[in-house]
mmCIF file of C-alpha atoms in Angstrom:
data_model
loop_
_atom_site.group_PDB
_atom_site.id
_atom_site.type_symbol
_atom_site.label_atom_id
_atom_site.label_comp_id
_atom_site.label_asym_id
_atom_site.label_seq_id
_atom_site.Cartn_x
_atom_site.Cartn_y
_atom_site.Cartn_z
ATOM 1 C CA GLY A 1 106.669 98.896 102.394
ATOM 2 C CA GLU A 2 103.628 96.769 101.737
ATOM 3 C CA ASN A 3 103.067 95.282 98.273
ATOM 4 C CA VAL A 4 99.770 93.723 97.189
ATOM 5 C CA GLU A 5 99.420 91.461 94.164
ATOM 6 C CA GLN A 6 95.948 90.648 92.788
ATOM 7 C CA HIS A 7 94.892 87.958 90.303
ATOM 8 C CA PRO A 8 93.313 87.568 87.854
ATOM 9 C CA SER A 9 93.096 90.985 86.218
ATOM 10 C CA THR A 10 89.933 89.955 84.349
ATOM 11 C CA LEU A 11 87.373 87.267 85.113
ATOM 12 C CA SER A 12 84.342 86.255 83.083
ATOM 13 C CA VAL A 13 81.707 83.917 84.497
ATOM 14 C CA GLN A 14 78.179 82.814 83.687
ATOM 15 C CA GLU A 15 75.350 83.923 85.911
ATOM 16 C CA GLY A 16 75.003 81.536 88.818
ATOM 17 C CA ASP A 17 78.654 80.451 88.767
ATOM 18 C CA SER A 18 81.140 81.248 91.517
ATOM 19 C CA ALA A 19 83.964 83.765 91.190
ATOM 20 C CA VAL A 20 87.242 83.762 93.119
ATOM 21 C CA ILE A 21 89.779 86.590 93.268
ATOM 22 C CA LYS A 22 93.103 86.100 95.012
ATOM 23 C CA CYS A 23 95.563 88.520 96.594
ATOM 24 C CA THR A 24 98.959 88.175 98.194
ATOM 25 C CA TYR A 25 100.696 90.688 100.434
ATOM 26 C CA SER A 26 104.280 91.151 101.533
ATOM 27 C CA ASP A 27 104.212 92.607 105.059
ATOM 28 C CA SER A 28 103.554 89.915 107.643
ATOM 29 C CA ALA A 29 102.635 92.644 110.164
ATOM 30 C CA SER A 30 99.475 93.579 108.205
ATOM 31 C CA ASN A 31 96.286 92.869 110.139
ATOM 32 C CA TYR A 32 93.430 94.348 108.106
ATOM 33 C CA PHE A 33 92.334 93.263 104.625
ATOM 34 C CA PRO A 34 89.334 94.958 102.998
ATOM 35 C CA TRP A 35 87.723 94.333 99.620
ATOM 36 C CA TYR A 36 86.163 97.088 97.561
ATOM 37 C CA LYS A 37 83.789 97.097 94.582
ATOM 38 C CA GLN A 38 83.936 99.913 92.068
ATOM 39 C CA GLU A 39 81.217 100.599 89.539
ATOM 40 C CA LEU A 40 81.766 102.761 86.503
ATOM 41 C CA GLY A 41 82.121 106.436 87.345
ATOM 42 C CA LYS A 42 81.938 105.869 91.091
ATOM 43 C CA GLY A 43 84.341 105.631 93.978
ATOM 44 C CA PRO A 44 85.166 102.230 95.502
ATOM 45 C CA GLN A 45 82.753 100.864 98.102
ATOM 46 C CA LEU A 46 83.626 98.424 100.849
ATOM 47 C CA ILE A 47 81.936 95.038 100.409
ATOM 48 C CA ILE A 48 83.666 92.984 103.097
ATOM 49 C CA ASP A 49 86.746 93.076 105.284
ATOM 50 C CA ILE A 50 88.660 90.651 107.470
ATOM 51 C CA ARG A 51 91.054 91.054 110.334
ATOM 52 C CA SER A 52 93.937 88.775 111.173
ATOM 53 C CA ASN A 53 92.261 87.178 114.176
ATOM 54 C CA VAL A 54 89.810 85.292 111.921
ATOM 55 C CA GLY A 55 90.354 82.971 108.971
ATOM 56 C CA GLU A 56 87.036 83.395 107.164
ATOM 57 C CA LYS A 57 84.136 85.808 107.076
ATOM 58 C CA LYS A 58 80.832 85.560 105.182
ATOM 59 C CA ASP A 59 78.136 88.019 104.237
ATOM 60 C CA GLN A 60 75.356 86.408 102.202
ATOM 61 C CA ARG A 61 76.888 85.508 98.810
ATOM 62 C CA ILE A 62 80.280 86.994 99.596
ATOM 63 C CA ALA A 63 83.052 85.427 101.638
ATOM 64 C CA VAL A 64 86.674 86.240 102.330
ATOM 65 C CA THR A 65 89.357 83.822 103.515
ATOM 66 C CA LEU A 66 92.704 84.732 105.020
ATOM 67 C CA ASN A 67 95.856 82.621 105.311
ATOM 68 C CA LYS A 68 98.362 84.619 107.338
ATOM 69 C CA THR A 69 101.064 81.984 107.112
ATOM 70 C CA ALA A 70 101.028 82.081 103.327
ATOM 71 C CA LYS A 71 100.211 85.824 103.263
ATOM 72 C CA HIS A 72 97.280 85.539 100.950
ATOM 73 C CA PHE A 73 93.558 86.258 101.085
ATOM 74 C CA SER A 74 90.730 85.580 98.670
ATOM 75 C CA LEU A 75 87.282 86.879 97.778
ATOM 76 C CA HIS A 76 84.603 84.346 96.925
ATOM 77 C CA ILE A 77 81.315 85.336 95.288
ATOM 78 C CA THR A 78 78.730 82.581 94.927
ATOM 79 C CA GLU A 79 75.632 82.516 92.703
ATOM 80 C CA THR A 80 76.908 85.464 90.694
ATOM 81 C CA GLN A 81 74.426 87.908 89.192
ATOM 82 C CA PRO A 82 74.833 90.464 86.376
ATOM 83 C CA GLU A 83 74.857 93.267 88.948
ATOM 84 C CA ASP A 84 78.041 91.768 90.420
ATOM 85 C CA SER A 85 79.838 92.964 87.277
ATOM 86 C CA ALA A 86 82.336 95.607 88.419
ATOM 87 C CA VAL A 87 85.994 96.127 89.298
ATOM 88 C CA TYR A 88 87.057 94.564 92.605
ATOM 89 C CA PHE A 89 90.071 95.665 94.622
ATOM 90 C CA CYS A 90 91.807 94.008 97.541
ATOM 91 C CA ALA A 91 93.879 96.052 99.975
ATOM 92 C CA ALA A 92 96.206 95.713 102.939
ATOM 93 C CA GLU A 93 97.620 98.127 105.472
ATOM 94 C CA ALA A 94 100.169 100.616 104.156
ATOM 95 C CA ASN A 95 101.999 100.770 107.497
ATOM 96 C CA GLN A 96 102.054 99.084 110.886
ATOM 97 C CA ALA A 97 99.735 101.700 112.369
ATOM 98 C CA GLY A 98 97.066 100.780 109.819
ATOM 99 C CA THR A 99 96.465 104.411 108.999
ATOM 100 C CA ALA A 100 96.186 103.979 105.211
ATOM 101 C CA LEU A 101 95.791 101.241 102.597
ATOM 102 C CA ILE A 102 97.774 99.788 99.716
ATOM 103 C CA PHE A 103 95.560 98.407 96.941
ATOM 104 C CA GLY A 104 95.925 95.623 94.419
ATOM 105 C CA LYS A 105 95.588 96.538 90.752
ATOM 106 C CA GLY A 106 92.020 95.322 90.507
ATOM 107 C CA THR A 107 89.995 92.547 88.888
ATOM 108 C CA THR A 108 87.334 93.299 86.286
ATOM 109 C CA LEU A 109 84.511 90.800 86.826
ATOM 110 C CA SER A 110 81.990 90.264 84.045
ATOM 111 C CA VAL A 111 78.898 88.177 84.739
ATOM 112 C CA SER A 112 76.941 87.217 81.652
ATOM 113 C CA SER A 113 73.331 86.056 81.737
ATOM 114 C CA ASN B 1 75.082 113.066 105.730
ATOM 115 C CA ALA B 2 76.759 113.825 102.433
ATOM 116 C CA GLY B 3 79.720 111.508 103.190
ATOM 117 C CA VAL B 4 82.880 112.427 101.266
ATOM 118 C CA THR B 5 82.475 115.284 98.787
ATOM 119 C CA GLN B 6 85.059 116.010 96.122
ATOM 120 C CA THR B 7 85.167 119.098 93.932
ATOM 121 C CA PRO B 8 85.463 119.679 91.075
ATOM 122 C CA LYS B 9 84.243 116.518 89.322
ATOM 123 C CA PHE B 10 86.134 117.321 86.114
ATOM 124 C CA GLN B 11 89.031 119.651 85.345
ATOM 125 C CA VAL B 12 91.312 120.341 82.404
ATOM 126 C CA LEU B 13 94.616 122.094 83.043
ATOM 127 C CA LYS B 14 97.556 123.184 81.004
ATOM 128 C CA THR B 15 101.065 122.004 81.848
ATOM 129 C CA GLY B 16 102.565 124.201 84.548
ATOM 130 C CA GLN B 17 99.289 125.424 85.999
ATOM 131 C CA SER B 18 98.480 124.935 89.650
ATOM 132 C CA MET B 19 95.231 123.858 91.238
ATOM 133 C CA THR B 20 93.701 122.485 94.399
ATOM 134 C CA LEU B 21 91.416 119.467 94.538
ATOM 135 C CA GLN B 22 88.965 119.803 97.380
ATOM 136 C CA CYS B 23 87.824 117.034 99.704
ATOM 137 C CA ALA B 24 85.398 117.412 102.592
ATOM 138 C CA GLN B 25 83.758 114.863 104.879
ATOM 139 C CA ASP B 26 80.956 115.334 107.380
ATOM 140 C CA MET B 27 81.360 112.092 109.333
ATOM 141 C CA ASN B 28 83.863 113.448 111.877
ATOM 142 C CA HIS B 29 86.464 110.981 110.618
ATOM 143 C CA GLU B 30 90.028 111.462 111.802
ATOM 144 C CA TYR B 31 91.722 109.590 108.958
ATOM 145 C CA MET B 32 91.747 110.917 105.390
ATOM 146 C CA SER B 33 93.670 109.837 102.292
ATOM 147 C CA TRP B 34 94.225 110.761 98.675
ATOM 148 C CA TYR B 35 94.621 108.159 95.903
ATOM 149 C CA ARG B 36 95.109 108.354 92.186
ATOM 150 C CA GLN B 37 93.681 105.757 89.826
ATOM 151 C CA ASP B 38 95.256 105.026 86.475
ATOM 152 C CA PRO B 39 94.313 102.270 83.993
ATOM 153 C CA GLY B 40 95.939 98.976 84.975
ATOM 154 C CA MET B 41 97.549 100.510 88.069
ATOM 155 C CA GLY B 42 94.761 100.289 90.595
ATOM 156 C CA LEU B 43 94.598 102.872 93.365
ATOM 157 C CA ARG B 44 97.873 104.352 94.530
ATOM 158 C CA LEU B 45 98.223 106.238 97.797
ATOM 159 C CA ILE B 46 99.467 109.822 97.431
ATOM 160 C CA HIS B 47 99.225 111.352 100.920
ATOM 161 C CA TYR B 48 97.285 110.633 104.067
ATOM 162 C CA SER B 49 96.422 112.271 107.369
ATOM 163 C CA VAL B 50 95.592 110.850 110.786
ATOM 164 C CA GLY B 51 94.192 114.094 112.156
ATOM 165 C CA ALA B 52 94.260 117.869 111.912
ATOM 166 C CA GLY B 53 97.821 119.113 111.545
ATOM 167 C CA ILE B 54 99.264 115.659 110.750
ATOM 168 C CA THR B 55 100.076 114.440 107.241
ATOM 169 C CA ASP B 56 102.360 111.804 105.742
ATOM 170 C CA GLN B 57 103.491 110.587 102.341
ATOM 171 C CA GLY B 58 102.152 107.543 100.562
ATOM 172 C CA GLU B 59 103.432 105.592 97.570
ATOM 173 C CA VAL B 60 103.468 108.404 94.983
ATOM 174 C CA PRO B 61 103.756 111.796 96.765
ATOM 175 C CA ASN B 62 105.990 113.663 94.306
ATOM 176 C CA GLY B 63 104.346 116.678 92.694
ATOM 177 C CA TYR B 64 101.571 116.900 95.300
ATOM 178 C CA ASN B 65 101.160 118.813 98.551
ATOM 179 C CA VAL B 66 98.551 118.423 101.273
ATOM 180 C CA SER B 67 97.567 120.119 104.500
ATOM 181 C CA ARG B 68 94.976 119.333 107.168
ATOM 182 C CA SER B 69 93.908 122.425 109.056
ATOM 183 C CA THR B 70 90.495 121.031 110.060
ATOM 184 C CA THR B 71 89.057 117.574 110.652
ATOM 185 C CA GLU B 72 86.595 118.021 107.790
ATOM 186 C CA ASP B 73 88.852 119.162 104.929
ATOM 187 C CA PHE B 74 91.868 117.613 103.217
ATOM 188 C CA PRO B 75 92.807 119.507 100.020
ATOM 189 C CA LEU B 76 95.332 118.178 97.497
ATOM 190 C CA ARG B 77 97.490 120.730 95.689
ATOM 191 C CA LEU B 78 99.272 120.374 92.376
ATOM 192 C CA LEU B 79 101.911 123.102 92.303
ATOM 193 C CA SER B 80 102.961 122.745 88.651
ATOM 194 C CA ALA B 81 100.794 120.306 86.739
ATOM 195 C CA ALA B 82 102.436 117.762 84.422
ATOM 196 C CA PRO B 83 100.806 115.462 81.839
ATOM 197 C CA SER B 84 101.844 112.469 83.990
ATOM 198 C CA GLN B 85 99.398 113.705 86.623
ATOM 199 C CA THR B 86 96.440 113.096 84.330
ATOM 200 C CA SER B 87 94.373 110.689 86.391
ATOM 201 C CA VAL B 88 91.256 110.165 88.451
ATOM 202 C CA TYR B 89 91.780 111.299 92.028
ATOM 203 C CA PHE B 90 89.874 109.826 94.960
ATOM 204 C CA CYS B 91 89.652 111.087 98.500
ATOM 205 C CA ALA B 92 88.715 108.707 101.320
ATOM 206 C CA SER B 93 88.055 108.953 105.043
ATOM 207 C CA SER B 94 87.732 106.509 107.927
ATOM 208 C CA TYR B 95 86.872 106.683 111.603
ATOM 209 C CA SER B 96 90.191 105.200 112.714
ATOM 210 C CA SER B 97 92.836 102.725 111.650
ATOM 211 C CA ARG B 98 91.708 99.340 110.378
ATOM 212 C CA GLN B 99 88.218 100.643 109.712
ATOM 213 C CA PRO B 100 86.330 100.879 106.392
ATOM 214 C CA GLN B 101 87.298 103.782 104.209
ATOM 215 C CA HIS B 102 84.556 105.856 102.610
ATOM 216 C CA PHE B 103 85.401 107.180 99.163
ATOM 217 C CA GLY B 104 84.203 110.205 97.246
ATOM 218 C CA ASP B 105 83.170 109.907 93.608
ATOM 219 C CA GLY B 106 86.465 111.268 92.317
ATOM 220 C CA THR B 107 87.886 114.183 90.353
ATOM 221 C CA ARG B 108 88.784 113.470 86.740
ATOM 222 C CA LEU B 109 91.820 115.594 85.901
ATOM 223 C CA SER B 110 93.349 116.037 82.440
ATOM 224 C CA ILE B 111 96.579 117.938 81.923
ATOM 225 C CA LEU B 112 97.434 119.020 78.404
#
């Protein structure tokens, strides 16, 4: 089955700096890679996703890159703000039908002002 | 729309008790999943369903049962609770495969 590794587990940056979180996956057949943000006491919320037919996707200060050959994908947050502080999870498909997700163990991002 | 609604929000059980965690969605999503979240472990898939009458096991299915009699509801049953099942449980739904999953706010379950 799919296995997703996520690094680092914690990340501290100064406001305005960039933050990068990296994930690797094991199943080369995976085609969908979402990123979720979880705030304290809440369920995860999708912030961006990428499919295997593209290498990069941007949404304002957030971008995701995908390298299918190396089986890794990364989340990039530029111009970080204190409200970006949260736990971030990457995920990949749990099976070839893409009917469920396998998550990384999460990265706790702290942005200090 | 309410999205994904989970009840109860908090529950304390004794070892050996049974209970059902409720999950309902009003978005007409076919796909629904249950995850548990433990410190340092991320979200682990318990069971999932691709439509009414169809369920399958995820990464950590032991000790849990599910059924999907309607599109809207996907309850998770603990038949005989164990302390190892102390966790935060999240239900999620999506329109189809490879589409964003919408999560509820979780049920915090403690088993003594």
